[in-house]
Each structure stands twice: as structure tokens, then as C-alpha cells.
Coordinates of C-alpha atoms and ligand atoms in Angstrom, one line a residue:
M16 CA 40.7 -12.8 -39.8
I17 CA 41.4 -15.1 -42.8
Y18 CA 40.6 -13.3 -46.0
L19 CA 39.9 -15.6 -48.9
D20 CA 37.9 -13.4 -51.2
H21 CA 40.6 -11.9 -53.4
A22 CA 38.6 -12.2 -56.6
A23 CA 36.2 -9.7 -55.1
T24 CA 39.0 -7.3 -54.1
T25 CA 42.6 -7.5 -52.8
P26 CA 44.2 -5.7 -49.9
V27 CA 46.0 -2.5 -51.1
Y28 CA 49.8 -2.9 -50.9
P29 CA 51.2 -0.5 -48.2
E30 CA 53.7 0.6 -50.9
A31 CA 50.8 1.6 -53.2
L32 CA 49.1 3.5 -50.5
E33 CA 52.4 5.3 -49.6
A34 CA 52.9 6.2 -53.3
M35 CA 49.4 7.6 -53.6
T36 CA 49.2 9.7 -50.5
P37 CA 51.4 12.7 -51.7
Y38 CA 49.1 13.0 -54.7
L39 CA 46.2 13.6 -52.4
D40 CA 47.8 16.5 -50.6
T41 CA 51.3 17.8 -51.7
Y42 CA 50.9 17.1 -55.4
Y43 CA 47.2 18.1 -55.7
F44 CA 47.8 19.9 -59.0
N45 CA 45.7 19.3 -62.1
P46 CA 47.7 17.2 -64.6
S47 CA 46.3 19.4 -67.4
G48 CA 47.9 22.5 -65.8
N49 CA 50.5 24.2 -68.0
Y50 CA 52.8 25.2 -65.1
R51 CA 55.7 23.2 -63.7
E52 CA 53.7 21.2 -61.1
G53 CA 50.9 20.2 -63.6
I54 CA 53.5 19.2 -66.2
S55 CA 55.3 17.1 -63.6
I56 CA 52.2 15.2 -62.7
R57 CA 51.4 14.7 -66.4
K58 CA 54.9 13.2 -66.7
T59 CA 54.2 10.8 -63.8
L60 CA 51.0 9.6 -65.4
N61 CA 52.8 9.1 -68.7
R62 CA 55.6 7.1 -67.0
I63 CA 53.0 4.8 -65.5
R64 CA 51.2 4.6 -68.9
L65 CA 54.6 3.5 -70.4
E66 CA 55.2 0.9 -67.6
I67 CA 51.7 -0.5 -67.9
A68 CA 52.0 -0.7 -71.7
E69 CA 55.3 -2.5 -71.5
S70 CA 53.7 -5.0 -69.1
I71 CA 51.4 -6.3 -71.8
H72 CA 53.7 -5.6 -74.8
A73 CA 51.7 -2.6 -76.0
D74 CA 52.5 1.0 -76.9
P75 CA 51.7 3.7 -74.3
K76 CA 49.4 5.5 -76.9
E77 CA 47.2 2.4 -76.7
I78 CA 46.5 2.7 -72.9
V79 CA 43.6 4.9 -71.6
F80 CA 43.1 5.2 -67.9
T81 CA 39.5 4.5 -66.8
S82 CA 37.5 4.1 -63.6
G83 CA 38.0 0.3 -63.6
G84 CA 36.8 -2.9 -65.1
T85 CA 33.2 -2.0 -65.6
E86 CA 33.9 1.2 -67.5
S87 CA 36.5 -0.5 -69.7
D88 CA 34.2 -3.3 -70.5
N89 CA 31.3 -1.0 -71.3
W90 CA 33.5 1.2 -73.5
A91 CA 35.0 -1.7 -75.4
L92 CA 31.6 -3.1 -76.4
I93 CA 29.7 0.2 -77.0
N94 CA 32.6 1.6 -79.0
A95 CA 32.5 -1.4 -81.3
A96 CA 28.7 -1.1 -81.6
R97 CA 29.0 2.6 -82.6
Q98 CA 32.0 2.3 -84.9
Y99 CA 31.2 -0.8 -86.8
S100 CA 27.4 -0.7 -87.0
A101 CA 27.7 0.0 -90.8
K102 CA 29.4 -3.4 -91.2
G103 CA 27.0 -5.3 -88.9
H104 CA 25.2 -5.8 -85.7
H105 CA 26.5 -9.1 -84.5
I106 CA 28.7 -9.6 -81.4
I107 CA 30.0 -12.9 -80.0
T108 CA 30.7 -13.3 -76.3
S109 CA 30.4 -16.2 -73.8
S110 CA 27.7 -17.2 -71.4
I111 CA 30.0 -16.9 -68.4
E112 CA 31.1 -13.3 -68.7
H113 CA 31.0 -10.8 -65.8
H114 CA 27.8 -8.7 -65.7
A115 CA 29.8 -5.7 -66.9
I116 CA 29.9 -7.5 -70.2
L117 CA 26.6 -9.4 -70.1
H118 CA 24.5 -6.4 -69.1
T119 CA 26.1 -4.2 -71.7
C120 CA 25.3 -6.9 -74.3
H121 CA 21.7 -6.9 -73.1
F122 CA 21.6 -3.1 -73.5
L123 CA 23.0 -3.5 -77.1
E124 CA 20.3 -6.2 -77.8
S125 CA 17.7 -3.7 -76.8
R126 CA 19.2 -1.4 -79.5
G127 CA 18.9 -3.9 -82.2
F128 CA 22.2 -5.8 -81.9
D129 CA 22.3 -9.6 -82.1
I130 CA 24.5 -11.2 -79.5
T131 CA 25.7 -14.8 -79.5
F132 CA 26.4 -16.1 -76.0
L133 CA 28.7 -19.1 -76.6
P134 CA 28.3 -22.1 -74.3
V135 CA 31.2 -23.4 -72.3
T136 CA 32.3 -27.0 -71.6
S137 CA 31.6 -28.5 -68.1
K138 CA 35.0 -27.1 -67.2
G139 CA 34.0 -23.6 -68.1
I140 CA 36.0 -23.2 -71.2
I141 CA 34.7 -22.1 -74.7
D142 CA 35.3 -24.3 -77.7
P143 CA 37.3 -22.4 -80.4
E144 CA 35.5 -24.5 -83.1
C145 CA 32.2 -23.3 -81.7
L146 CA 33.4 -19.7 -81.9
E147 CA 34.5 -20.1 -85.5
K148 CA 31.2 -21.5 -86.4
A149 CA 29.4 -18.6 -84.8
I150 CA 31.2 -16.0 -86.9
R151 CA 29.0 -14.3 -89.5
P152 CA 29.7 -11.7 -92.2
D153 CA 28.1 -9.1 -89.9
T154 CA 30.1 -10.0 -86.8
I155 CA 31.8 -6.8 -85.5
L156 CA 33.4 -7.9 -82.2
I157 CA 34.4 -11.0 -80.2
S158 CA 34.6 -10.4 -76.5
I159 CA 35.7 -13.4 -74.4
M160 CA 37.1 -13.0 -70.8
Y161 CA 40.7 -14.0 -70.1
A162 CA 39.9 -15.7 -66.7
N163 CA 36.5 -16.2 -65.0
N164 CA 35.9 -14.4 -61.7
E165 CA 33.8 -17.3 -60.2
I166 CA 35.5 -20.5 -61.3
G167 CA 38.9 -19.1 -62.4
S168 CA 38.8 -20.9 -65.7
L169 CA 41.3 -19.7 -68.3
Q170 CA 40.1 -19.3 -71.9
P171 CA 42.2 -20.4 -74.9
I172 CA 43.1 -16.7 -75.6
H173 CA 45.7 -17.4 -78.2
E174 CA 43.4 -19.6 -80.3
I175 CA 40.6 -17.0 -80.0
G176 CA 43.0 -14.3 -81.1
K177 CA 44.0 -16.4 -84.1
I178 CA 40.4 -16.9 -85.2
A179 CA 39.6 -13.2 -84.7
K180 CA 42.6 -12.2 -86.8
K181 CA 41.7 -14.8 -89.5
Y182 CA 38.3 -13.1 -90.0
S183 CA 39.6 -9.6 -89.3
I184 CA 37.2 -9.1 -86.3
P185 CA 38.3 -7.0 -83.3
F186 CA 39.0 -9.2 -80.2
H187 CA 38.3 -7.8 -76.7
T188 CA 39.1 -9.6 -73.6
D189 CA 38.1 -8.8 -70.0
A190 CA 41.4 -9.4 -68.2
V191 CA 40.2 -8.0 -64.9
Q192 CA 41.0 -11.3 -63.0
A193 CA 44.1 -12.1 -65.1
Y194 CA 46.2 -9.0 -65.3
C195 CA 49.1 -9.1 -62.8
H196 CA 48.3 -12.8 -62.0
I197 CA 49.3 -14.4 -65.3
P198 CA 51.6 -13.0 -68.0
I199 CA 49.7 -11.2 -70.8
D200 CA 51.1 -10.5 -74.3
V201 CA 48.6 -8.6 -76.5
N202 CA 50.7 -9.0 -79.6
A203 CA 51.4 -12.7 -79.3
D204 CA 47.7 -13.4 -78.5
M205 CA 46.4 -11.0 -81.1
I206 CA 44.2 -9.1 -78.6
D207 CA 42.8 -5.7 -79.8
L208 CA 41.1 -4.5 -76.7
L209 CA 41.7 -5.5 -73.0
S210 CA 40.1 -4.4 -69.7
V211 CA 41.9 -4.1 -66.4
S212 CA 40.9 -3.0 -62.9
A213 CA 43.5 -2.0 -60.2
H214 CA 41.7 -3.4 -57.1
K215 CA 42.2 -6.9 -58.2
F216 CA 46.0 -6.8 -57.8
G217 CA 46.7 -4.7 -54.7
G218 CA 45.8 -1.3 -56.2
P219 CA 42.9 1.1 -55.1
K220 CA 39.3 0.8 -56.2
G221 CA 37.8 3.0 -58.9
V222 CA 40.7 2.9 -61.4
G223 CA 41.9 0.7 -64.2
F224 CA 42.7 1.0 -67.9
L225 CA 41.5 0.0 -71.3
Y226 CA 44.0 -1.1 -73.9
A227 CA 42.9 -0.5 -77.5
N228 CA 45.5 -1.0 -80.2
S229 CA 46.0 1.4 -83.1
R230 CA 43.8 -0.8 -85.4
T231 CA 40.9 -0.4 -83.0
P232 CA 40.5 3.4 -82.3
L233 CA 38.3 4.5 -79.4
Q234 CA 35.6 7.1 -79.7
P235 CA 35.0 9.1 -76.5
F236 CA 32.5 7.4 -74.1
L237 CA 32.6 10.4 -71.7
Y238 CA 32.4 13.9 -73.3
G239 CA 34.1 17.0 -71.9
G240 CA 37.8 17.9 -71.7
A241 CA 40.6 16.7 -73.9
Q242 CA 42.2 14.4 -71.4
E243 CA 43.7 11.0 -72.4
Q244 CA 44.4 12.4 -75.9
G245 CA 40.8 13.4 -76.3
R246 CA 39.6 9.9 -75.8
R247 CA 38.3 10.1 -72.2
A248 CA 37.1 13.4 -70.7
G249 CA 37.5 14.1 -67.0
T250 CA 40.3 15.1 -64.7
E251 CA 42.4 12.0 -64.2
N252 CA 42.3 10.0 -60.9
V253 CA 45.9 10.9 -60.3
A254 CA 46.3 9.2 -56.9
G255 CA 44.5 6.2 -58.1
I256 CA 46.6 5.8 -61.2
V257 CA 49.8 6.2 -59.1
G258 CA 48.5 3.5 -56.7
M259 CA 47.7 1.3 -59.7
G260 CA 51.1 1.8 -61.2
K261 CA 52.9 0.9 -57.9
A262 CA 50.6 -2.2 -57.4
A263 CA 51.3 -3.4 -61.0
E264 CA 55.1 -2.9 -60.5
I265 CA 55.1 -5.0 -57.3
S266 CA 52.7 -7.7 -58.7
L267 CA 54.6 -8.0 -61.9
T268 CA 58.0 -8.2 -60.2
H269 CA 56.7 -11.1 -58.1
L270 CA 54.3 -12.6 -60.6
N271 CA 55.8 -16.1 -60.7
E272 CA 56.6 -16.3 -57.0
Y273 CA 53.1 -15.2 -56.0
A274 CA 51.4 -17.5 -58.5
Q275 CA 53.4 -20.5 -57.2
T276 CA 52.5 -19.6 -53.6
E277 CA 48.8 -19.2 -54.5
S278 CA 48.6 -22.5 -56.5
R279 CA 50.4 -24.4 -53.7
L280 CA 47.9 -23.1 -51.1
R281 CA 45.0 -23.7 -53.5
D282 CA 46.0 -27.3 -54.3
Y283 CA 46.5 -28.0 -50.6
L284 CA 43.0 -26.7 -49.6
M285 CA 41.3 -28.1 -52.7
H286 CA 42.6 -31.6 -52.1
R287 CA 41.7 -31.5 -48.4
I288 CA 38.2 -30.5 -49.2
L289 CA 37.6 -32.9 -52.0
A290 CA 39.2 -35.9 -50.3
K291 CA 37.8 -35.4 -46.8
I292 CA 34.4 -33.9 -47.2
P293 CA 31.9 -36.2 -48.8
L294 CA 29.5 -35.1 -51.6
T295 CA 31.7 -32.3 -52.9
R296 CA 32.5 -31.3 -56.4
L297 CA 35.1 -29.0 -57.9
N298 CA 33.6 -26.5 -60.3
G299 CA 35.7 -25.5 -63.3
S300 CA 38.9 -27.0 -64.6
H301 CA 41.7 -28.6 -62.6
D302 CA 44.6 -27.3 -64.7
K303 CA 43.3 -24.3 -66.7
R304 CA 42.5 -22.3 -63.7
L305 CA 43.7 -19.1 -62.0
P306 CA 46.4 -19.9 -59.3
G307 CA 44.3 -18.7 -56.4
N308 CA 40.8 -19.9 -57.3
I309 CA 38.8 -22.8 -55.7
N310 CA 35.1 -23.2 -56.4
V311 CA 33.4 -26.2 -54.8
S312 CA 29.8 -27.3 -54.4
F313 CA 28.7 -29.1 -51.3
R314 CA 25.6 -31.2 -52.0
G315 CA 22.6 -30.4 -49.8
I316 CA 24.2 -27.2 -48.4
E317 CA 23.1 -23.6 -49.0
A318 CA 26.3 -21.7 -49.6
A319 CA 24.8 -18.6 -48.1
T320 CA 24.4 -20.4 -44.7
L321 CA 27.9 -21.8 -44.9
I322 CA 29.4 -18.4 -45.7
A323 CA 27.6 -16.9 -42.7
M324 CA 28.8 -19.7 -40.4
L325 CA 32.4 -19.2 -41.6
E326 CA 32.2 -15.5 -41.0
T327 CA 31.5 -16.1 -37.3
K328 CA 34.8 -17.9 -37.3
E329 CA 36.4 -14.8 -39.0
I330 CA 36.9 -16.6 -42.3
Y331 CA 35.8 -14.6 -45.3
V332 CA 34.8 -16.4 -48.5
S333 CA 32.0 -15.9 -51.0
G334 CA 29.4 -17.6 -53.0
G335 CA 30.3 -16.1 -56.4
S336 CA 30.7 -12.7 -57.9
A337 CA 30.8 -10.0 -55.3
C338 CA 28.8 -7.7 -57.6
S339 CA 25.8 -10.0 -57.6
S340 CA 25.9 -11.1 -54.0
A341 CA 22.6 -9.4 -53.3
D342 CA 21.0 -11.5 -56.0
R343 CA 20.2 -14.9 -54.6
S344 CA 19.4 -16.6 -57.9
P345 CA 21.9 -19.4 -58.9
S346 CA 25.0 -18.1 -60.6
H347 CA 24.8 -17.9 -64.4
V348 CA 28.4 -19.2 -64.6
L349 CA 27.6 -22.4 -62.6
K350 CA 24.4 -22.9 -64.6
A351 CA 26.4 -22.6 -67.8
L352 CA 28.6 -25.5 -66.6
G353 CA 25.5 -27.6 -66.3
L354 CA 25.0 -27.6 -62.5
T355 CA 21.6 -28.1 -61.1
D356 CA 20.1 -25.2 -59.1
A357 CA 20.8 -27.1 -55.9
M358 CA 24.5 -27.7 -56.7
A359 CA 24.9 -24.1 -57.9
S360 CA 23.5 -22.7 -54.7
G361 CA 25.8 -24.9 -52.7
A362 CA 28.9 -23.4 -54.3
L363 CA 31.6 -21.7 -52.3
R364 CA 34.2 -19.5 -54.0
I365 CA 37.5 -19.4 -52.1
T366 CA 40.1 -17.0 -53.7
I367 CA 43.5 -17.1 -52.2
G368 CA 46.2 -14.3 -52.2
H369 CA 50.0 -14.6 -51.9
E370 CA 49.8 -13.3 -48.3
N371 CA 47.8 -16.3 -47.1
T372 CA 49.5 -19.2 -45.4
L373 CA 49.4 -22.9 -45.2
S374 CA 48.1 -22.9 -41.6
E375 CA 45.3 -20.6 -42.7
M376 CA 44.4 -23.2 -45.4
E377 CA 44.3 -25.9 -42.7
E378 CA 42.2 -23.8 -40.4
T379 CA 39.8 -23.0 -43.2
F380 CA 39.5 -26.7 -44.1
Q381 CA 38.8 -27.7 -40.5
A382 CA 36.2 -24.9 -40.2
I383 CA 34.4 -25.8 -43.5
R384 CA 34.4 -29.5 -42.5
S385 CA 32.8 -28.9 -39.2
C386 CA 30.2 -26.4 -40.6
V387 CA 29.3 -28.8 -43.4
R388 CA 28.9 -31.7 -40.9
E389 CA 26.8 -29.5 -38.6
L390 CA 24.5 -28.4 -41.5
R391 CA 24.2 -32.0 -42.8
Q392 CA 23.2 -33.2 -39.4
I393 CA 20.6 -30.5 -39.1
G394 CA 19.4 -31.2 -42.6
Ligands
PLP406 N1 35.2 -8.1 -65.0 C1 35.5 -9.0 -64.1 C2 35.9 -10.4 -64.6 C3 35.4 -8.8 -62.7 O1 35.8 -9.8 -61.9 C4 35.1 -7.5 -62.3 C5 34.9 -7.2 -60.8 O2 34.7 -8.1 -60.0 C6 34.8 -6.5 -63.2 C7 34.8 -6.8 -64.6 C8 34.4 -5.1 -62.8 O3 35.5 -4.4 -62.4 P1 35.4 -3.1 -61.4 O4 35.0 -3.6 -60.1 O5 36.7 -2.5 -61.5 O6 34.3 -2.3 -62.0

């Protein structure tokens, strides 16, 4: 099997699984327990909190463990809407966000908030000038993703942070696809809130964190116990957090090496496809792109058919966001780049991991070329 859908989820590191397992049996104690075992687990969680905080240049008090990217995104937006509604009802985001942001924005619209969905260039990048022009006296939050999950485009985070700071508006970024793949520094980039999910970097599903700096306090989103310093009720997902901690440790130790491997494989496969298969187009930016992401459209081809054909050859790719794969309408991200419905529905997302190999890239290229030829002959 050649797995090329790492933006949907990544294989769990064996070391992460090994680290987690004792917390499902031997160390089953509740981290809120005030006896030796409970305290010991609490200490483990706080050690991971510290390591994660350091990895983004934050303070451990600013990290809250969550159930993953969706919860972190929902919380960041709804928290701002609740806390700052006296100041205003305007939020700025982009038109290519993940549905965890877009659908939360639509919910807030239904509650009287006004949302500006910034357009992107044909490369999938927002224009900072356009952002600055969209700011109003009643703007209470800017939420722009770090890296896009479909086309891998990287946003000008530093410039966005600078603008947000200039106008004293909290800046949230959905870094689910970026954390542990590219270095992040919340101080240097003036980020106030940041969402992360463990299963995008070799950790388990259903766990992640939300960073919120001391200038951007969080109100509880879930009510109940006093866990996470009273900010998020519910017994912690101890094994999940331990797995996330181990996965972050491995990914961050090898960040440069893995990024180089992925971009070398990406460039090889991307150039083979674009040079050798007629009527193809790269979606997104050439250079401002996640190391492992390729998104290409094949004119006259339905990606869903191509994906199914590749699956019979044991090659796993996708047509876009895994969360909306049941929805056959053209991707909102590709539409925002200006693609026609036909080109958008002919788009294949290939997302590479550091464990993939050059021979897998060649095999994938050969398989795609023969499937495209076959489909075009039939068509
Ligand atoms: N944000 C982005 C950019 C994503 O790619 C995803 C998952 O695909 C999410 C949010 C949601 O994360 P989770 O699966 O942890 O809920």
C-alpha cells in the first residue's frame, strides 16, 4: 500500500503508541486524584504541557489540552464572540479555511455576527493589504489558517500578526496542518490563539491543544469540573496527551530532516506529473507550500473516478479535505482560487509523509499516468 493522504491523518508513531499504552492499563488513575498515582499523572501531563509550550515559544499556562483541531477552532472563535461582543460583532477570516472555522463562522452569523471572508490570490494566499482594509472599529478577531489542508498554501503569518497587533485585535491561527511540519513561534509572529491536532503529526486522533496567550483569556467552552485550570472541564484524555507529547517530540527533533525528505519527494512527483501528463495544472503556490503537499487538476477527469482507480492499485490519495469527502460539490478552496467547477472536480490531493520513498513516487506517477490515459481514451 502506498499511503499518500497525510493531510487527512498520519500513521501513529510506534513510539507514541508504546508511550500511550501504559496509561490505558497500568496508569489508569485519574489525574485529578490527590494520591500519589494521580499526582504522578498530573505531573506527566504538565511535563508535556511544558514541552509543547516551549515548542511554540509559549508559556505552559497558555496551553489547554482539547479533543483536537475542531474543538480548538470552535473554542477560539466562540470565545472571542462571547468575550468581546461589547466591543463589536465583526470577525475576519479567509474564504479557504477548514470547515471547523467556516461552519463556526456561519453559526456566529446566525447569532448576529458579521463575518468578512477574505478572498485569496490564485495561489491561495491572502493579501495583507486586503486584510488591513477589512478591519473596522468593531472587529474583534482575525482568524487566518497557517497552512491550508487542501492546497498546502502558507499564509503570511508574520505580516498578519503585525497588522493584528497594530490594531490591537486578537489573532487566531488554525495551525493544524502546520504544527510539527514547519517551525512556529507565537511571539515572533504575534499570534494570540493557535489550534493544533495530534493526528496530523504521528499522534492519536481525538486530542490536540489550544494555545491562548495571557492577553487572550479563555472562558470555559465545556462546563463541569475544574480541569485545565478551570478552563476546560472533563477528565483529561491522558493516553492521548501522552501519545501527542511523544509524537511532537519525535516530529520536532526531526523537523528539518522530514521537511527536506517530503519536499524532495513532492518536487519529484510534482514535476513528473506536470511535465509528462498533458492538461494538468498545479493548484496553489510553488514555493509557499507545505513540504508534503501536491494538488493537481487533470482537465476532463473526475477526481473521484481517478481516486477509485488508484485505490485498486493500492495507492491512497484524496480529492480534498477528508472531512468533506462525502460532499461531492467542488471544493470551496479550489473555487476560491478561481478554478472552474470542472477543474475543481478534477483535482487530486497527494500528501506525502517522511516515511514515503522515491520509488513510491515513481510508482504513483506511473499509475496516475496510465489511469489518466485510460480515462481520457474512454472520455
Ligand atoms: N483544521 C484543519 C486545517 C484541518 O486540516 C483539520 C483536519 O483535517 C481540522 C482543523 C480538524 O481537526 P480534527 O480532525 O482534529 O478535528
